[in-house]
mmCIF file of C-alpha atoms in Angstrom:
data_model
loop_
_atom_site.group_PDB
_atom_site.id
_atom_site.type_symbol
_atom_site.label_atom_id
_atom_site.label_comp_id
_atom_site.label_asym_id
_atom_site.label_seq_id
_atom_site.Cartn_x
_atom_site.Cartn_y
_atom_site.Cartn_z
ATOM 1 C CA LEU Q 128 106.027 98.274 92.519
ATOM 2 C CA GLU Q 129 107.336 101.811 92.137
ATOM 3 C CA SER Q 130 110.489 100.411 90.523
ATOM 4 C CA ALA Q 131 108.287 98.672 87.922
ATOM 5 C CA ARG Q 132 106.081 101.678 87.123
ATOM 6 C CA GLY Q 133 104.992 101.684 83.490
ATOM 7 C CA LYS Q 134 106.343 98.170 82.887
ATOM 8 C CA ARG Q 135 104.654 94.836 82.088
ATOM 9 C CA LEU Q 136 104.042 92.245 84.816
ATOM 10 C CA LEU Q 137 103.092 88.600 84.351
ATOM 11 C CA ILE Q 138 101.210 87.280 87.412
ATOM 12 C CA CYS Q 139 101.634 83.505 87.539
ATOM 13 C CA ILE Q 140 99.303 81.075 89.305
ATOM 14 C CA LYS Q 141 101.147 77.810 89.910
ATOM 15 C CA GLY Q 142 99.432 74.492 90.354
ATOM 16 C CA TYR Q 143 95.682 74.172 90.125
ATOM 17 C CA PRO Q 144 94.108 77.628 90.525
ATOM 18 C CA ASP Q 145 92.282 77.837 93.843
ATOM 19 C CA PRO Q 146 90.425 80.634 95.679
ATOM 20 C CA ASP Q 147 93.470 81.783 97.672
ATOM 21 C CA ASN Q 148 95.930 82.140 94.805
ATOM 22 C CA ILE Q 149 93.267 83.583 92.490
ATOM 23 C CA ALA Q 150 92.295 86.231 95.069
ATOM 24 C CA SER Q 151 95.949 87.082 95.783
ATOM 25 C CA SER Q 152 96.547 87.576 92.066
ATOM 26 C CA LEU Q 153 93.540 89.881 91.761
ATOM 27 C CA ALA Q 154 94.786 91.990 94.670
ATOM 28 C CA LEU Q 155 98.259 92.221 93.132
ATOM 29 C CA GLU Q 156 96.710 93.255 89.826
ATOM 30 C CA TRP Q 157 94.836 96.067 91.645
ATOM 31 C CA PHE Q 158 98.065 97.312 93.214
ATOM 32 C CA ALA Q 159 99.871 97.165 89.880
ATOM 33 C CA LYS Q 160 97.232 99.313 88.165
ATOM 34 C CA ASN Q 161 97.895 102.030 90.720
ATOM 35 C CA TYR Q 162 101.513 102.079 89.536
ATOM 36 C CA GLU Q 163 100.569 102.090 85.836
ATOM 37 C CA ILE Q 164 101.851 98.542 85.448
ATOM 38 C CA THR Q 165 100.241 96.455 82.706
ATOM 39 C CA THR Q 166 99.389 92.984 83.996
ATOM 40 C CA LYS Q 167 98.276 89.599 82.778
ATOM 41 C CA ILE Q 168 97.180 86.810 85.132
ATOM 42 C CA VAL Q 169 98.080 83.389 83.766
ATOM 43 C CA TYR Q 170 97.807 79.805 84.937
ATOM 44 C CA PHE Q 171 99.208 76.563 83.573
ATOM 45 C CA ASP Q 172 97.213 73.637 84.963
ATOM 46 C CA ASP Q 173 93.531 73.109 84.256
ATOM 47 C CA ILE Q 174 91.004 74.560 86.667
ATOM 48 C CA SER Q 175 89.994 71.041 87.536
ATOM 49 C CA HIS Q 176 87.503 71.453 90.362
ATOM 50 C CA HIS Q 177 84.036 72.572 89.306
ATOM 51 C CA GLU Q 178 83.914 74.781 92.415
ATOM 52 C CA ASN Q 179 86.953 76.746 91.233
ATOM 53 C CA ARG Q 180 85.555 77.042 87.717
ATOM 54 C CA ALA Q 181 82.350 78.400 89.292
ATOM 55 C CA LEU Q 182 84.376 80.964 91.244
ATOM 56 C CA VAL Q 183 86.044 82.247 88.082
ATOM 57 C CA LYS Q 184 82.695 82.384 86.285
ATOM 58 C CA LYS Q 185 80.691 84.032 89.099
ATOM 59 C CA LEU Q 186 83.339 86.718 89.615
ATOM 60 C CA ASP Q 187 83.810 87.147 85.834
ATOM 61 C CA LEU Q 188 87.586 86.902 86.167
ATOM 62 C CA ASP Q 189 90.026 87.477 83.333
ATOM 63 C CA LEU Q 190 92.512 84.620 83.724
ATOM 64 C CA GLU Q 191 94.315 82.978 80.825
ATOM 65 C CA GLN Q 192 95.623 79.449 80.631
ATOM 66 C CA VAL Q 193 98.914 79.455 78.749
ATOM 67 C CA PRO Q 194 100.940 76.588 77.218
ATOM 68 C CA ARG Q 195 104.380 75.461 78.396
ATOM 69 C CA ASP Q 196 105.989 77.245 75.431
ATOM 70 C CA PHE Q 197 104.402 80.601 76.327
ATOM 71 C CA ASP Q 198 106.638 83.489 75.216
ATOM 72 C CA THR Q 199 107.548 85.807 78.111
ATOM 73 C CA SER Q 200 109.783 88.123 76.068
ATOM 74 C CA SER Q 201 107.253 90.985 76.130
ATOM 75 C CA TYR Q 202 107.231 91.098 79.962
ATOM 76 C CA ASP Q 203 109.663 92.966 82.187
ATOM 77 C CA TYR Q 204 108.727 91.205 85.407
ATOM 78 C CA TYR Q 205 106.779 88.264 86.774
ATOM 79 C CA ALA Q 206 105.201 87.514 90.147
ATOM 80 C CA ILE Q 207 104.293 84.331 92.011
ATOM 81 C CA ASN Q 208 101.737 84.030 94.802
ATOM 82 C CA ASP Q 209 100.842 81.155 97.112
ATOM 83 C CA SER Q 210 103.630 78.784 96.051
ATOM 84 C CA GLN Q 211 106.447 77.113 97.943
ATOM 85 C CA SER Q 212 109.029 77.655 95.207
ATOM 86 C CA PRO Q 213 109.746 80.123 92.391
ATOM 87 C CA ASP Q 214 110.028 77.374 89.764
ATOM 88 C CA LEU Q 215 107.616 77.710 86.845
ATOM 89 C CA PRO Q 216 106.576 75.270 84.106
ATOM 90 C CA ILE Q 217 107.455 77.900 81.477
ATOM 91 C CA LYS Q 218 110.818 79.362 80.500
ATOM 92 C CA ILE Q 219 111.303 82.931 81.672
ATOM 93 C CA HIS Q 220 113.492 84.956 79.316
ATOM 94 C CA ASP Q 221 116.593 86.645 80.753
ATOM 95 C CA GLY Q 222 115.150 90.155 80.700
ATOM 96 C CA CYS Q 223 112.108 89.190 82.787
ATOM 97 C CA LYS Q 224 112.861 89.313 86.528
ATOM 98 C CA LEU Q 225 110.966 87.994 89.544
ATOM 99 C CA LEU Q 226 109.427 91.104 91.071
ATOM 100 C CA ILE Q 227 107.200 89.678 93.808
ATOM 101 C CA PHE Q 228 107.009 86.378 95.673
ATOM 102 C CA VAL Q 229 104.378 86.093 98.441
ATOM 103 C CA ASP Q 230 103.502 82.874 100.237
ATOM 104 C CA HIS Q 231 102.250 81.452 103.527
ATOM 105 C CA HIS Q 232 103.871 77.998 103.346
ATOM 106 C CA LYS Q 233 107.336 76.782 104.262
ATOM 107 C CA THR Q 234 109.496 77.673 101.304
ATOM 108 C CA LEU Q 235 111.377 75.040 99.321
ATOM 109 C CA GLY Q 236 114.758 76.450 98.406
ATOM 110 C CA ASN Q 237 116.062 79.972 98.014
ATOM 111 C CA VAL Q 238 113.875 82.729 96.575
ATOM 112 C CA GLU Q 239 115.489 85.737 94.931
ATOM 113 C CA ALA Q 240 113.109 88.539 93.999
ATOM 114 C CA HIS Q 241 112.792 92.300 94.375
ATOM 115 C CA PHE Q 242 110.173 91.679 97.077
ATOM 116 C CA VAL Q 243 109.787 88.469 99.109
ATOM 117 C CA ASP Q 244 107.215 87.960 101.878
ATOM 118 C CA ILE Q 245 106.897 84.434 103.282
ATOM 119 C CA ARG Q 246 104.757 84.096 106.416
ATOM 120 C CA GLU Q 247 104.137 80.609 107.695
ATOM 121 C CA THR Q 248 102.131 82.116 110.566
ATOM 122 C CA SER Q 249 99.360 83.209 108.198
ATOM 123 C CA GLY Q 250 96.548 80.799 107.424
ATOM 124 C CA SER Q 251 96.111 82.212 103.916
ATOM 125 C CA ASN Q 252 97.865 84.236 101.261
ATOM 126 C CA SER Q 253 94.737 86.386 100.975
ATOM 127 C CA ALA Q 254 95.226 87.659 104.538
ATOM 128 C CA ILE Q 255 98.746 88.860 103.668
ATOM 129 C CA TYR Q 256 97.402 90.811 100.706
ATOM 130 C CA VAL Q 257 94.631 92.295 102.833
ATOM 131 C CA GLU Q 258 97.315 93.596 105.180
ATOM 132 C CA TYR Q 259 98.910 95.309 102.179
ATOM 133 C CA LEU Q 260 95.529 96.823 101.286
ATOM 134 C CA ARG Q 261 95.021 98.050 104.849
ATOM 135 C CA HIS Q 262 98.332 99.951 104.751
ATOM 136 C CA SER Q 263 98.317 101.016 101.104
ATOM 137 C CA LYS Q 264 98.978 104.624 100.127
ATOM 138 C CA VAL Q 265 96.012 104.267 97.769
ATOM 139 C CA GLU Q 266 92.873 103.665 99.815
ATOM 140 C CA PHE Q 267 91.015 100.447 99.089
ATOM 141 C CA LYS Q 268 87.439 101.541 99.770
ATOM 142 C CA GLY Q 269 85.517 98.651 98.293
ATOM 143 C CA ASP Q 270 83.024 101.087 96.784
ATOM 144 C CA SER Q 271 83.662 100.249 93.120
ATOM 145 C CA GLN Q 272 82.543 97.111 91.314
ATOM 146 C CA GLU Q 273 86.166 96.026 90.864
ATOM 147 C CA GLU Q 274 87.078 96.551 94.526
ATOM 148 C CA THR Q 275 83.937 94.780 95.732
ATOM 149 C CA ARG Q 276 84.803 91.828 93.506
ATOM 150 C CA ILE Q 277 88.375 91.729 94.851
ATOM 151 C CA ALA Q 278 87.171 91.986 98.462
ATOM 152 C CA THR Q 279 84.699 89.148 97.880
ATOM 153 C CA ALA Q 280 87.391 86.977 96.275
ATOM 154 C CA LEU Q 281 89.802 87.667 99.146
ATOM 155 C CA MET Q 282 87.179 86.838 101.766
ATOM 156 C CA HIS Q 283 86.407 83.588 100.021
ATOM 157 C CA GLY Q 284 90.121 82.860 99.569
ATOM 158 C CA LEU Q 285 90.931 83.218 103.225
ATOM 159 C CA ARG Q 286 87.834 81.297 104.327
ATOM 160 C CA SER Q 287 88.605 78.381 102.014
ATOM 161 C CA ASP Q 288 92.319 78.210 102.873
ATOM 162 C CA THR Q 289 91.654 78.257 106.627
ATOM 163 C CA ASP Q 290 88.888 75.611 106.462
ATOM 164 C CA ASP Q 291 86.259 78.161 107.518
ATOM 165 C CA TYR Q 292 88.614 79.674 110.123
ATOM 166 C CA VAL Q 293 89.542 76.357 111.790
ATOM 167 C CA THR Q 294 93.226 77.009 110.970
ATOM 168 C CA ALA Q 295 92.959 80.813 110.909
ATOM 169 C CA SER Q 296 95.585 83.059 112.439
ATOM 170 C CA ALA Q 297 95.150 86.504 113.983
ATOM 171 C CA LEU Q 298 96.085 87.967 110.588
ATOM 172 C CA ASP Q 299 93.226 86.078 108.918
ATOM 173 C CA TYR Q 300 90.710 87.416 111.461
ATOM 174 C CA GLN Q 301 92.011 90.973 111.023
ATOM 175 C CA ALA Q 302 91.676 90.559 107.267
ATOM 176 C CA SER Q 303 88.077 89.370 107.617
ATOM 177 C CA GLN Q 304 87.222 92.362 109.760
ATOM 178 C CA PHE Q 305 88.649 94.730 107.140
ATOM 179 C CA LEU Q 306 86.883 92.981 104.256
ATOM 180 C CA ALA Q 307 83.472 92.454 105.892
ATOM 181 C CA PRO Q 308 81.926 95.844 104.986
ATOM 182 C CA LYS Q 309 83.340 95.688 101.452
ATOM 183 C CA VAL Q 310 82.191 92.276 100.190
ATOM 184 C CA ASP Q 311 79.161 91.495 98.082
ATOM 185 C CA ARG Q 312 77.339 89.333 100.620
ATOM 186 C CA ASP Q 313 74.916 87.852 98.102
ATOM 187 C CA LEU Q 314 77.753 86.876 95.779
ATOM 188 C CA LEU Q 315 79.802 85.504 98.682
ATOM 189 C CA ALA Q 316 76.836 83.427 99.818
ATOM 190 C CA LEU Q 317 76.339 82.134 96.255
ATOM 191 C CA ILE Q 318 80.015 81.196 95.921
ATOM 192 C CA SER Q 319 79.995 79.586 99.365
ATOM 193 C CA THR Q 320 77.021 77.360 98.510
ATOM 194 C CA VAL Q 321 78.858 76.131 95.414
ATOM 195 C CA PHE Q 322 81.855 75.206 97.571
ATOM 196 C CA ASN Q 323 79.844 73.402 100.257
#
C-alpha cells in the first residue's frame, strides 16, 4: 500500500457479492485510507440474494454496480478479494495494475500482483484481513462508527463463510476473538436473523 500512496484504487468484487467478499473489501478500503489512497468498491453481478441486499442496507455500505464497459482509465491500481482467479468481466486499461489479490480458495491459474496472499487453510477471507488488522501499524480500535461497522461486517463474513464455524480454522477463531469486543452486537444479531 505504501507504494500506492496518494493513488486511486479500484476494489473489485467478483461474482455475486456475499458477506465475506464485501467485508474484505471494506477492510481493504480502511487500510487504503490510511495510506491516502482514494478507493471505489465496485461489483458486476446483481446482489441477488435478499439476505445480501439486507446486509448492504443495514450496514449502509457504499458499493457501486458497474457495467461491463466501465472505464478504468482514471485508476492506477485495482484489487481483487475472495476470488480464485484475477480475471474480471471488465477491461482493465494498461496503466492500471493489480495491486492486491487475497483469497482463501485454491487458485485457478497464475496470479501476478504487487501483493498476493492465498491461504487455503483459512475458512474465510475475512479472517485473513483480520490478521492484517491485528498486525497493522495503524491500530484498529473499533471505537469509531466506521471501525465498528467494519468489525461487524468481518464477523458476519467469517461466520457465514465457515457455516457458523463448522468449517472454521484456527485463523477464523483468532479473528473472532479479536473482533468480539469491537462489533455492534445488536446490528450483528439483526443481520444474523435476516440470514437465518
